[in-house]
Amino acid sequence: MAEKQNTPEIRFEGFTDPWEQRKLGEVATIVGGGTPSTNNDAYWDGDIDWYSPAELGERVYADRSVRRITQAGYDSCSATLLPAGKTILFTSRAGIGNTAILRRPACTNQGFQSLVVNDDTDVYFVYSMTERIKKFAEQKASGSTFLEISGKGLAAGEFAFPSKDEQTAIGSMFKQLDHLITLHQRMCSISCFCVHGSRTNLVSILQGELQVLCYPCPMPRMVASLSAQL
């Protein structure tokens, strides 16, 4: 399924090139996971981070997993060591589309189809797209016991992408917004927000899905009219 091809009405100064439709499999390598036998103690309590879907929540970054495996455990299963700074963990079942950016190398269990972005793709730009990627994955998911999106299915999703430089500019903006939200959440209860107060709402604003979001002092009113295809 391809998103409607479009370029945003509001852009950073100096960018005029059209955005191009590209499949996720063209901008990132989709990587699944694996689980060592839980009956072998030699496979567990090592120093290799190993994530399960339940560990991902509202955090932007994944810094340390709850459980860790040994080298022997890693070698015994289909888990793949994912690179830090280029990987977006993406849950593929039992809650599709929960995400986090890896800040240290790690692997996952089978509940993920993680995105390892290519060198010509900005990781934070793709991370800012995760609500749209999640929507696509939920629409394409299948299964009799529980819904799941395969790596092949996820890779087929088409989205609009600008040049790497424009991706970086947009990704940097979202990174700053996420930082401000984190600081604000430390200062007051989430209930202070006029509309939920989550990072997702700001992303939705800048994707043209919301137009106004108000914050109490010290956050100013944000009025957004972007129609970007993020």
Coordinates of N, CA and C in Angstrom, one line a residue:
M1 N 0.8 -1.2 0.0 CA 0.0 0.0 0.0 C 0.9 1.2 0.0
A2 N 0.7 2.1 -0.9 CA 1.5 3.3 -1.0 C 0.7 4.5 -0.5
E3 N 1.4 5.4 0.3 CA 0.8 6.6 0.7 C 0.6 7.6 -0.4
K4 N -0.3 8.5 -0.3 CA -0.5 9.5 -1.3 C 0.8 10.3 -1.5
Q5 N 1.3 10.4 -2.7 CA 2.5 11.1 -2.9 C 2.3 12.6 -2.7
N6 N 3.1 13.2 -2.0 CA 2.9 14.6 -1.7 C 4.2 15.2 -1.1
T7 N 4.3 16.5 -1.1 CA 5.4 17.2 -0.5 C 4.7 18.2 0.5
P8 N 5.4 18.5 1.6 CA 4.8 19.4 2.6 C 4.6 20.8 2.1
E9 N 3.6 21.5 2.6 CA 3.3 22.9 2.2 C 4.3 23.8 2.9
I10 N 4.8 23.3 4.1 CA 5.7 24.1 4.9 C 7.0 23.3 5.0
R11 N 8.1 23.9 4.5 CA 9.4 23.2 4.5 C 10.5 24.1 5.1
F12 N 11.6 23.5 5.4 CA 12.8 24.3 5.8 C 13.3 25.0 4.6
E13 N 13.8 26.2 4.9 CA 14.3 27.0 3.8 C 15.4 26.3 3.1
G14 N 15.4 26.4 1.7 CA 16.4 25.9 0.9 C 16.1 24.5 0.3
F15 N 15.0 23.9 0.7 CA 14.6 22.6 0.2 C 13.4 22.7 -0.7
T16 N 13.6 22.3 -2.0 CA 12.6 22.4 -3.0 C 12.4 21.1 -3.8
D17 N 13.3 20.2 -3.6 CA 13.1 18.9 -4.4 C 11.9 18.2 -3.9
P18 N 11.2 17.5 -4.9 CA 10.0 16.7 -4.5 C 10.4 15.5 -3.6
W19 N 9.5 15.1 -2.8 CA 9.6 13.9 -2.0 C 9.3 12.7 -2.9
E20 N 10.0 11.6 -2.7 CA 9.8 10.4 -3.5 C 9.2 9.2 -2.7
Q21 N 8.4 8.5 -3.4 CA 7.8 7.3 -2.8 C 8.9 6.2 -2.8
R22 N 9.2 5.7 -1.6 CA 10.2 4.6 -1.5 C 9.6 3.5 -0.5
K23 N 10.0 2.3 -0.8 CA 9.6 1.2 0.1 C 10.5 1.2 1.3
L24 N 10.0 0.7 2.4 CA 10.8 0.7 3.6 C 12.0 -0.2 3.4
G25 N 11.8 -1.3 2.6 CA 12.9 -2.2 2.3 C 14.0 -1.6 1.5
E26 N 13.8 -0.4 0.9 CA 14.8 0.3 0.2 C 15.6 1.3 1.0
V27 N 15.1 1.7 2.1 CA 15.7 2.6 3.0 C 16.3 2.0 4.3
A28 N 15.8 0.8 4.5 CA 16.3 0.1 5.8 C 16.2 -1.4 5.5
T29 N 17.1 -2.1 6.3 CA 17.1 -3.6 6.4 C 16.1 -4.0 7.5
I30 N 15.2 -4.9 7.2 CA 14.2 -5.3 8.2 C 14.8 -6.6 8.8
V31 N 15.0 -6.6 10.2 CA 15.6 -7.7 10.9 C 14.7 -8.2 12.0
G32 N 14.5 -9.6 11.9 CA 13.8 -10.2 13.0 C 14.6 -10.6 14.2
G33 N 14.1 -11.5 15.0 CA 14.9 -11.8 16.2 C 14.8 -13.3 16.5
G34 N 15.2 -13.7 17.7 CA 15.2 -15.1 18.1 C 15.4 -15.2 19.6
T35 N 15.1 -16.4 20.1 CA 15.2 -16.7 21.5 C 16.0 -17.9 21.8
P36 N 17.0 -17.8 22.6 CA 17.8 -19.0 23.1 C 16.9 -19.9 23.9
S37 N 17.2 -21.1 24.1 CA 16.4 -22.0 24.9 C 16.5 -21.5 26.4
T38 N 15.3 -21.4 26.9 CA 15.2 -21.0 28.3 C 15.6 -22.1 29.3
N39 N 15.8 -23.3 28.8 CA 16.1 -24.4 29.7 C 17.6 -24.6 29.9
N40 N 18.4 -23.7 29.2 CA 19.8 -23.8 29.3 C 20.4 -22.5 30.0
D41 N 20.8 -22.7 31.2 CA 21.2 -21.5 32.0 C 22.5 -20.9 31.4
A42 N 23.2 -21.6 30.6 CA 24.4 -21.1 30.0 C 24.1 -20.0 28.9
Y43 N 22.9 -20.0 28.5 CA 22.5 -19.0 27.5 C 22.1 -17.7 28.1
W44 N 21.9 -17.6 29.4 CA 21.3 -16.4 29.9 C 22.2 -15.7 31.0
D45 N 21.8 -14.4 31.3 CA 22.6 -13.6 32.2 C 24.0 -13.3 31.7
G46 N 24.0 -13.0 30.4 CA 25.3 -12.6 29.8 C 25.4 -11.1 29.7
D47 N 26.1 -10.6 28.7 CA 26.3 -9.2 28.5 C 25.7 -8.7 27.2
I48 N 24.9 -9.5 26.5 CA 24.3 -9.1 25.2 C 22.9 -8.7 25.5
D49 N 22.5 -7.4 25.2 CA 21.1 -7.0 25.4 C 20.2 -7.7 24.5
W50 N 19.1 -8.1 25.1 CA 18.1 -8.9 24.3 C 16.7 -8.4 24.7
Y51 N 16.0 -7.8 23.8 CA 14.7 -7.2 24.1 C 13.5 -8.0 23.8
S52 N 12.4 -7.8 24.6 CA 11.1 -8.4 24.3 C 10.2 -7.2 24.1
P53 N 9.1 -7.4 23.4 CA 8.2 -6.3 23.1 C 7.6 -5.5 24.3
A54 N 7.4 -6.3 25.4 CA 6.9 -5.6 26.6 C 7.8 -4.5 27.2
E55 N 9.0 -4.5 26.8 CA 10.0 -3.5 27.3 C 9.9 -2.1 26.7
L56 N 9.2 -2.1 25.5 CA 9.1 -0.8 24.8 C 7.9 -0.1 25.2
G57 N 8.0 1.2 25.5 CA 6.9 2.0 25.9 C 6.9 3.4 25.3
E58 N 7.0 4.4 26.1 CA 7.0 5.8 25.6 C 8.4 6.3 25.5
R59 N 9.4 5.5 25.8 CA 10.8 6.0 25.7 C 11.2 6.1 24.3
V60 N 12.0 7.1 24.0 CA 12.5 7.3 22.6 C 13.7 6.3 22.4
Y61 N 14.5 6.1 23.4 CA 15.7 5.3 23.3 C 15.6 4.1 24.1
A62 N 16.3 3.0 23.6 CA 16.5 1.8 24.3 C 17.9 1.7 24.7
D63 N 18.2 1.8 26.0 CA 19.5 1.8 26.5 C 20.0 0.5 27.2
R64 N 19.0 -0.2 27.7 CA 19.4 -1.5 28.4 C 18.2 -2.4 28.5
S65 N 18.4 -3.6 28.2 CA 17.3 -4.6 28.2 C 17.1 -5.2 29.6
V66 N 16.0 -5.7 29.9 CA 15.7 -6.3 31.2 C 16.5 -7.6 31.3
R67 N 16.5 -8.4 30.2 CA 17.2 -9.7 30.2 C 18.4 -9.6 29.2
R68 N 19.4 -10.3 29.5 CA 20.6 -10.3 28.6 C 21.0 -11.8 28.4
I69 N 21.6 -12.0 27.2 CA 22.0 -13.4 26.9 C 23.5 -13.5 26.7
T70 N 24.0 -14.7 26.8 CA 25.5 -14.9 26.6 C 25.8 -15.1 25.1
Q71 N 27.1 -15.1 24.8 CA 27.5 -15.3 23.4 C 27.0 -16.7 23.0
A72 N 27.1 -17.7 23.9 CA 26.6 -19.0 23.5 C 25.1 -19.0 23.2
G73 N 24.4 -18.3 24.0 CA 22.9 -18.1 23.7 C 22.7 -17.4 22.4
Y74 N 23.4 -16.4 22.1 CA 23.3 -15.7 20.9 C 23.6 -16.6 19.7
D75 N 24.6 -17.4 19.8 CA 25.0 -18.3 18.7 C 24.0 -19.4 18.5
S76 N 23.2 -19.7 19.5 CA 22.3 -20.9 19.4 C 21.0 -20.5 18.8
C77 N 20.7 -19.3 18.5 CA 19.4 -18.9 18.0 C 19.5 -18.0 16.8
S78 N 18.4 -17.5 16.3 CA 18.3 -16.7 15.1 C 18.4 -15.2 15.4
A79 N 18.7 -14.8 16.6 CA 18.8 -13.4 16.9 C 20.0 -12.8 16.1
T80 N 19.8 -11.5 15.8 CA 20.9 -10.8 15.1 C 21.3 -9.6 15.9
L81 N 22.6 -9.3 16.0 CA 23.0 -8.1 16.8 C 22.8 -6.9 15.9
L82 N 22.0 -6.0 16.4 CA 21.6 -4.8 15.7 C 22.5 -3.6 16.1
P83 N 22.9 -2.8 15.2 CA 23.8 -1.7 15.5 C 23.1 -0.5 16.2
A84 N 23.9 0.1 17.1 CA 23.4 1.3 17.8 C 23.4 2.5 16.9
G85 N 22.4 3.4 17.1 CA 22.3 4.6 16.4 C 21.7 4.5 15.0
K86 N 21.5 3.3 14.5 CA 20.9 3.1 13.2 C 19.7 2.2 13.2
T87 N 19.4 1.7 14.4 CA 18.3 0.7 14.5 C 17.1 1.3 15.2
I88 N 15.9 1.1 14.6 CA 14.7 1.4 15.3 C 14.0 0.1 15.6
L89 N 13.9 -0.3 16.9 CA 13.2 -1.5 17.3 C 11.7 -1.3 16.9
F90 N 11.1 -2.3 16.3 CA 9.7 -2.2 15.9 C 9.0 -3.5 16.2
T91 N 8.0 -3.4 17.2 CA 7.3 -4.6 17.6 C 6.4 -5.1 16.5
S92 N 6.4 -6.4 16.2 CA 5.6 -6.9 15.1 C 4.4 -7.7 15.5
R93 N 4.2 -7.9 16.8 CA 3.1 -8.7 17.3 C 2.8 -8.3 18.7
A94 N 1.6 -8.7 19.2 CA 1.2 -8.4 20.5 C 1.4 -7.0 20.9
G95 N 0.8 -6.1 20.0 CA 1.0 -4.7 20.2 C 2.0 -4.3 19.1
I96 N 1.5 -4.1 17.8 CA 2.3 -3.8 16.7 C 2.7 -2.3 16.7
G97 N 3.9 -2.1 16.4 CA 4.4 -0.7 16.2 C 4.9 0.1 17.3
N98 N 5.2 -0.6 18.4 CA 6.0 0.1 19.5 C 7.4 0.2 19.1
T99 N 8.0 1.3 19.3 CA 9.3 1.6 18.8 C 10.3 2.2 19.8
A100 N 11.6 2.1 19.5 CA 12.6 2.8 20.3 C 13.9 2.8 19.4
I101 N 14.7 3.8 19.6 CA 16.0 3.8 18.9 C 17.1 3.2 19.8
L102 N 17.8 2.2 19.2 CA 18.9 1.6 20.0 C 20.0 2.6 20.2
R103 N 20.5 2.6 21.5 CA 21.7 3.4 21.8 C 22.9 2.6 22.1
R104 N 22.7 1.3 22.1 CA 23.8 0.4 22.2 C 23.4 -0.9 21.5
P105 N 24.4 -1.6 20.9 CA 24.1 -2.8 20.2 C 23.3 -3.8 21.0
A106 N 22.3 -4.5 20.3 CA 21.4 -5.4 21.0 C 20.7 -6.3 20.0
C107 N 20.1 -7.3 20.5 CA 19.2 -8.2 19.7 C 17.9 -8.3 20.3
T108 N 16.9 -9.0 19.7 CA 15.6 -9.0 20.1 C 15.0 -10.5 20.0
N109 N 13.9 -10.7 20.6 CA 13.2 -12.0 20.4 C 12.4 -11.9 19.1
Q110 N 11.5 -12.9 18.8 CA 10.8 -13.0 17.6 C 9.7 -12.0 17.4
G111 N 9.4 -11.2 18.5 CA 8.3 -10.2 18.4 C 8.7 -8.9 17.8
F112 N 9.8 -8.9 17.0 CA 10.2 -7.6 16.4 C 10.5 -7.8 14.9
Q113 N 10.3 -6.8 14.1 CA 10.8 -6.6 12.8 C 11.5 -5.2 12.8
S114 N 12.7 -5.2 13.2 CA 13.4 -3.9 13.5 C 13.9 -3.3 12.2
L115 N 14.0 -2.0 12.1 CA 14.5 -1.3 11.0 C 15.9 -0.8 11.2
V116 N 16.9 -1.3 10.4 CA 18.2 -0.8 10.4 C 18.4 0.1 9.2
V117 N 18.4 1.4 9.4 CA 18.4 2.3 8.3 C 19.7 2.3 7.5
N118 N 19.6 2.6 6.3 CA 20.8 2.7 5.4 C 21.5 4.0 5.7
D119 N 22.7 4.1 5.1 CA 23.6 5.3 5.4 C 23.0 6.6 4.8
D120 N 22.1 6.4 3.8 CA 21.5 7.6 3.1 C 20.1 7.9 3.7
T121 N 19.9 7.4 4.9 CA 18.6 7.6 5.6 C 18.8 8.1 7.0
D122 N 18.1 9.1 7.5 CA 18.2 9.6 8.8 C 17.3 8.8 9.8
V123 N 17.9 8.3 10.8 CA 17.2 7.4 11.7 C 16.1 8.1 12.5
Y124 N 16.3 9.3 12.9 CA 15.3 10.1 13.6 C 14.1 10.5 12.7
F125 N 14.4 10.7 11.4 CA 13.3 11.0 10.5 C 12.4 9.8 10.4
V126 N 13.0 8.6 10.2 CA 12.2 7.4 10.1 C 11.5 7.1 11.4
Y127 N 12.1 7.4 12.6 CA 11.5 7.2 13.9 C 10.2 8.1 14.0
S128 N 10.3 9.3 13.4 CA 9.2 10.3 13.5 C 8.0 9.8 12.6
M129 N 8.3 8.8 11.7 CA 7.3 8.3 10.9 C 6.6 7.1 11.5
T130 N 6.9 6.7 12.7 CA 6.5 5.4 13.2 C 5.0 5.2 13.3
E131 N 4.2 6.3 13.6 CA 2.8 6.2 13.7 C 2.2 5.8 12.3
R132 N 2.8 6.3 11.2 CA 2.3 5.9 9.9 C 2.7 4.5 9.5
I133 N 3.9 4.2 9.9 CA 4.4 2.8 9.7 C 3.5 1.8 10.5
K134 N 3.2 2.2 11.7 CA 2.4 1.3 12.5 C 1.0 1.1 11.9
K135 N 0.4 2.2 11.4 CA -0.9 2.1 10.8 C -0.8 1.1 9.6
F136 N 0.2 1.3 8.8 CA 0.4 0.4 7.6 C 0.5 -1.1 8.1
A137 N 1.4 -1.3 9.1 CA 1.6 -2.7 9.6 C 0.4 -3.3 10.2
E138 N -0.4 -2.5 10.9 CA -1.7 -3.0 11.4 C -2.7 -3.4 10.3
Q139 N -2.7 -2.7 9.3 CA -3.6 -3.0 8.2 C -3.1 -4.3 7.4
K140 N -1.8 -4.5 7.4 CA -1.3 -5.6 6.6 C -1.1 -6.9 7.5
A141 N -1.2 -6.7 8.8 CA -1.0 -7.9 9.7 C -2.0 -9.0 9.5
S142 N -1.5 -10.2 9.8 CA -2.4 -11.3 9.6 C -2.1 -12.4 10.7
G143 N -2.9 -13.4 10.9 CA -2.6 -14.5 11.8 C -3.9 -14.9 12.5
S144 N -4.0 -16.2 12.8 CA -5.2 -16.8 13.4 C -5.1 -16.7 14.9
T145 N -3.9 -16.8 15.5 CA -3.8 -16.7 17.0 C -3.7 -15.2 17.4
F146 N -2.8 -14.5 16.7 CA -2.6 -13.1 17.0 C -2.1 -12.4 15.7
L147 N -2.4 -11.2 15.5 CA -2.0 -10.5 14.3 C -0.5 -10.2 14.4
E148 N 0.1 -10.4 13.2 CA 1.6 -10.2 13.2 C 1.9 -9.7 11.8
I149 N 2.9 -8.8 11.7 CA 3.4 -8.3 10.4 C 4.8 -9.0 10.1
S150 N 5.0 -9.5 9.0 CA 6.2 -10.1 8.6 C 7.3 -9.1 8.2
G151 N 8.5 -9.5 8.1 CA 9.5 -8.6 7.6 C 9.3 -8.2 6.2
K152 N 8.9 -9.2 5.4 CA 8.6 -9.0 4.0 C 7.4 -8.0 3.8
G153 N 6.4 -8.2 4.6 CA 5.3 -7.3 4.6 C 5.6 -5.9 5.0
L154 N 6.4 -5.8 6.0 CA 6.8 -4.4 6.5 C 7.6 -3.7 5.4
A155 N 8.6 -4.5 4.8 CA 9.5 -3.9 3.8 C 8.7 -3.4 2.6
A156 N 7.5 -3.9 2.3 CA 6.8 -3.5 1.2 C 6.1 -2.1 1.3
G157 N 6.0 -1.6 2.6 CA 5.3 -0.4 2.8 C 6.0 0.8 2.1
E158 N 5.2 1.6 1.4 CA 5.7 2.7 0.7 C 5.4 4.1 1.4
F159 N 6.4 4.9 1.5 CA 6.2 6.2 2.1 C 7.0 7.3 1.4
A160 N 6.6 8.5 1.6 CA 7.3 9.6 0.9 C 8.6 10.0 1.7
F161 N 9.7 10.1 1.0 CA 11.0 10.5 1.6 C 11.6 11.7 0.9
P162 N 12.1 12.6 1.6 CA 12.9 13.7 1.0 C 14.3 13.3 0.8
S163 N 15.2 14.2 0.5 CA 16.6 14.0 0.4 C 17.2 13.8 1.8
K164 N 18.4 13.2 1.9 CA 19.0 12.9 3.2 C 19.1 14.2 4.0
D165 N 19.6 15.3 3.3 CA 19.7 16.5 4.1 C 18.4 17.0 4.7
E166 N 17.4 16.9 3.9 CA 16.1 17.4 4.5 C 15.6 16.4 5.5
Q167 N 15.8 15.1 5.4 CA 15.5 14.2 6.4 C 16.2 14.6 7.7
T168 N 17.5 14.9 7.6 CA 18.3 15.3 8.8 C 17.7 16.5 9.5
A169 N 17.3 17.5 8.7 CA 16.8 18.7 9.2 C 15.5 18.4 10.0
I170 N 14.6 17.6 9.4 CA 13.3 17.3 10.0 C 13.6 16.4 11.2
G171 N 14.4 15.4 11.1 CA 14.8 14.5 12.2 C 15.3 15.3 13.4
S172 N 16.1 16.3 13.1 CA 16.7 17.2 14.2 C 15.6 18.0 14.9
M173 N 14.6 18.4 14.1 CA 13.5 19.2 14.7 C 12.7 18.3 15.7
F174 N 12.4 17.0 15.2 CA 11.7 16.1 16.1 C 12.5 15.7 17.3
K175 N 13.8 15.6 17.2 CA 14.6 15.3 18.3 C 14.6 16.4 19.3
Q176 N 14.6 17.6 18.9 CA 14.5 18.7 19.8 C 13.1 18.8 20.5
L177 N 12.1 18.5 19.8 CA 10.7 18.5 20.3 C 10.6 17.4 21.4
D178 N 11.1 16.2 21.1 CA 11.1 15.1 22.0 C 11.8 15.5 23.3
H179 N 13.0 16.2 23.1 CA 13.7 16.6 24.3 C 12.9 17.6 25.2
L180 N 12.3 18.5 24.5 CA 11.5 19.5 25.2 C 10.3 18.8 26.0
I181 N 9.7 17.8 25.3 CA 8.6 17.1 25.9 C 9.1 16.4 27.2
T182 N 10.2 15.7 27.1 CA 10.8 15.0 28.2 C 11.1 15.9 29.4
L183 N 11.6 17.1 29.1 CA 11.9 18.1 30.1 C 10.6 18.6 30.8
H184 N 9.6 18.8 29.9 CA 8.3 19.3 30.4 C 7.6 18.2 31.3
Q185 N 7.7 17.0 30.9 CA 7.1 15.9 31.6 C 7.7 15.7 33.0
R186 N 8.9 16.1 33.1 CA 9.6 16.1 34.4 C 9.1 17.2 35.3
M187 N 8.6 18.3 34.7 CA 8.2 19.5 35.5 C 6.8 19.4 36.0
C188 N 6.0 18.7 35.2 CA 4.6 18.7 35.6 C 3.9 17.4 35.3
S189 N 2.8 17.1 35.7 CA 2.0 15.9 35.4 C 1.6 15.9 34.0
I190 N 1.5 14.7 33.4 CA 1.1 14.6 32.0 C -0.3 15.2 31.9
S191 N -1.1 15.2 33.0 CA -2.4 15.7 32.9 C -2.5 17.2 32.6
C192 N -1.4 17.9 32.7 CA -1.3 19.3 32.4 C -1.5 19.6 31.0
F193 N -1.2 18.6 30.1 CA -1.4 18.8 28.7 C -2.8 19.0 28.3
C194 N -3.1 19.8 27.3 CA -4.4 20.0 26.9 C -4.9 18.8 26.1
V195 N -4.0 18.2 25.3 CA -4.4 17.0 24.5 C -3.4 15.9 24.8
H196 N -3.6 15.1 25.8 CA -2.9 13.9 26.1 C -1.4 14.2 26.5
G197 N -0.7 15.1 25.9 CA 0.6 15.4 26.3 C 1.7 14.4 25.8
S198 N 1.4 13.6 24.9 CA 2.4 12.6 24.5 C 3.1 13.1 23.2
R199 N 4.3 12.5 23.0 CA 5.1 12.8 21.8 C 4.3 12.5 20.6
T200 N 3.5 11.5 20.6 CA 2.7 11.1 19.4 C 1.9 12.3 18.9
N201 N 1.3 13.1 19.8 CA 0.5 14.2 19.4 C 1.3 15.3 18.6
L202 N 2.5 15.5 19.1 CA 3.3 16.5 18.4 C 3.7 16.0 17.0
V203 N 4.0 14.7 17.0 CA 4.3 14.1 15.7 C 3.1 14.2 14.8
S204 N 1.9 13.9 15.3 CA 0.7 14.0 14.5 C 0.5 15.4 14.0
I205 N 0.8 16.4 14.8 CA 0.6 17.8 14.4 C 1.5 18.0 13.2
L206 N 2.7 17.7 13.3 CA 3.7 17.9 12.2 C 3.5 17.0 11.0
Q207 N 2.6 16.1 11.1 CA 2.2 15.2 10.0 C 0.9 15.7 9.4
G208 N 0.4 16.8 9.9 CA -0.8 17.3 9.4 C -2.1 16.7 9.9
E209 N -2.0 15.9 11.0 CA -3.2 15.2 11.5 C -3.9 16.0 12.6
L210 N -3.2 16.9 13.2 CA -3.7 17.8 14.2 C -3.3 19.2 13.8
Q211 N -4.1 20.2 14.2 CA -3.7 21.6 13.8 C -3.4 22.4 15.0
V212 N -3.9 22.2 16.1 CA -3.6 23.1 17.3 C -3.4 22.2 18.5
L213 N -2.4 22.5 19.2 CA -2.1 21.9 20.5 C -1.6 22.9 21.5
C214 N -2.3 23.0 22.6 CA -2.0 24.1 23.6 C -1.3 23.5 24.7
Y215 N -0.3 24.2 25.2 CA 0.4 23.8 26.4 C 0.3 25.0 27.4
P216 N 0.3 24.6 28.7 CA 0.3 25.7 29.7 C 1.7 26.2 29.9
C217 N 1.9 27.3 30.5 CA 3.2 27.9 30.8 C 4.1 26.8 31.4
P218 N 5.4 26.6 31.1 CA 6.2 27.4 30.2 C 6.2 27.1 28.7
M219 N 5.3 26.1 28.3 CA 5.3 25.8 26.9 C 4.3 26.7 26.2
P220 N 4.7 27.3 25.0 CA 3.9 28.2 24.3 C 2.8 27.4 23.5
R221 N 1.8 28.1 23.0 CA 0.9 27.5 22.0 C 1.6 27.2 20.7
M222 N 1.3 25.9 20.2 CA 1.9 25.5 19.0 C 0.7 25.4 18.0
V223 N 0.9 26.2 16.9 CA -0.1 26.1 15.8 C 0.6 25.5 14.6
A224 N 0.1 24.3 14.1 CA 0.8 23.7 13.0 C -0.2 23.5 11.9
S225 N 0.2 23.7 10.7 CA -0.6 23.5 9.5 C 0.2 22.7 8.5
L226 N 1.1 21.9 8.9 CA 1.9 21.2 8.0 C 1.1 20.0 7.4
S227 N 1.3 19.7 6.2 CA 0.7 18.5 5.6 C 1.8 17.6 5.1
A228 N 2.9 17.5 5.8 CA 4.1 16.7 5.4 C 3.7 15.3 5.3
Q229 N 4.3 14.6 4.4 CA 4.1 13.1 4.3 C 5.3 12.5 5.0
L230 N 5.2 12.5 6.4 CA 6.3 11.9 7.2 C 6.0 10.4 7.4

